Amino acid sequence: MLFPLLFLAAAMPATIDDESKVPPYTLPDPLVDNAGQKVVDAKQWRESRRPEVLKLVEDNIFGRTPDTRERTKAAVSEVVETSTAALGGKATRTQLKVWPIGKSGPAFDLLLYTPNAAKGPAPVFLGLNFGGNHTTVEDPAVRLPSTWVSKQWAAIDGSNRATEKGRGGQASRWQAEALIARGYGLATVYCGDFEPDFPEGWKQGFRAALSPAGANTVWKDGDWACIGAWAWGLSRSLDALERFPAVDAKRVAVIGHSRLGKASLWAGAQDQRFAFVISNNSGCGGAALNKRIFGETVGVISGHYQGRGFPHWFTARFATFAEKEDQLPLDAHYLLALAAPRPLYVASASEDSWADPLGEFLGAVHADPVYQVLGEPGLGTKEYPSVSKSVGKTVGYHIRPGAHDILLEDWKNYADFADRVMPAK
Ligand code: GCU
């Protein structure tokens, strides 16, 4: 009698990775407001339409980030280790321990490299990492995280704590030396310091710490989820960088790969202090259009099919658009447009059909009208570029050859773009 049970879980449709099989779709216009009026100038966008678009993203995708301004007044950061002889003497390494809501709450570890050759405060790339700060660089002085770590991203012991073996395991994703050589600093925090990435992980992170009911909280639709907590963490990291003299906090790029690229877009959307917003292979729930059915879909990512997806990343309503993407009142171009008029960069990889490279490009294309209403050229092209060619004006785009990853070629394009929009002096 097991047979009928199989029908309880929705059957997952085949993944589309053939362009000729993509069903037709239509996109809503981010410049048409909730009352049906067309936004025609920057003032209307800033004062009325932008808050509406932000709310659409909150309500339907990531949930609402609580206002923590009172709580973060108690923030404390301490330098726990520093050396001017890092990365072959080219950089100063600083390891900060930050208690963003004061010492009665949890802390996170921020790893920062700043260029020794800098004549003043340096521009910095800030991003979360998947497995602990120690994985991002070959540097034995970097502290191991004390929070839960997945075996998917780093070597761990039997209780999901990082071990020495994981050092440098993700260094190819960070390229600290190359950035330092170009005059940029690099700051990173382990995402699990804000919220460990599993369905109950929030109980060990800042969502529980900030909620009156703590680990007993029952999350309602519209409440924030894991990606919201990560994005909040990026803002708290920027708070710490603002207080740090070697960093020019007016030139901080927020960057993330994949799930952490979704978080970087959401951080850049909510926190306009970020000077430059970068999405690397962020895919579904990030830069890729959801109404375009190709690769990962809303249904898969939001847990509509049993045993698949990451429902803890999103607010509950997102899953209600599974197989009903046409009913979404927004799409990824709304999220991207929230970066405007600031510089934005979206990047794809040629073998990353799961993240839908063309859908990521089209997300950027359809954010252009918002850039243009704000007096910026945006991406300025609708033509899909050839592999390895970086295109765009206020909005950059490239598709790198190879797999889902963030590699030196990606960083080189981000640094070239930064040379134009937030140069190292
Ligand atoms: C999975 C998930 C993607 C996500 C990726 C990652 O593949 O389906 O949405 O971007 O993990 O974070 O590496």
XYZ file of N, CA, C and O and ligand atoms in Angstrom, residues 130 258-259 262 296 301 310 313 354 404, ligand 1:
53
model
N 30.904 30.744 2.338
C 30.072 29.553 2.596
C 30.547 28.697 3.770
O 29.738 27.981 4.355
N 26.104 32.863 -5.932
C 25.039 31.867 -5.813
C 24.029 32.243 -4.726
O 23.503 33.352 -4.743
N 23.774 31.382 -3.730
C 22.805 31.758 -2.679
C 23.258 33.032 -1.980
O 22.445 33.847 -1.553
N 22.265 36.014 -4.008
C 20.881 36.437 -3.746
C 20.910 37.375 -2.522
O 20.248 38.420 -2.496
N 16.518 26.211 -12.630
C 15.815 26.147 -11.339
C 14.575 27.047 -11.365
O 14.620 28.163 -11.870
N 13.063 25.687 -5.868
C 13.862 26.355 -4.825
C 13.067 26.552 -3.535
O 13.628 26.524 -2.449
N 15.071 24.910 -0.886
C 15.573 25.623 0.273
C 14.492 26.569 0.798
O 14.662 27.792 0.773
N 15.076 29.752 2.973
C 15.697 30.981 2.473
C 14.683 32.120 2.280
O 15.044 33.284 2.234
N 21.545 25.739 -14.588
C 20.654 25.724 -13.411
C 20.298 27.157 -12.981
O 19.186 27.439 -12.548
N 29.402 26.750 -12.565
C 28.866 27.562 -11.468
C 29.971 27.787 -10.431
O 30.363 26.862 -9.721
C 21.642 25.254 -5.217
C 20.411 26.126 -5.347
C 20.735 27.456 -5.990
C 21.873 28.105 -5.251
C 23.047 27.158 -5.201
C 24.259 27.672 -4.421
O 22.068 24.849 -6.476
O 19.466 25.407 -6.093
O 19.606 28.308 -5.956
O 22.214 29.331 -5.853
O 22.661 25.974 -4.568
O 24.115 28.486 -3.539
O 25.359 27.191 -4.717
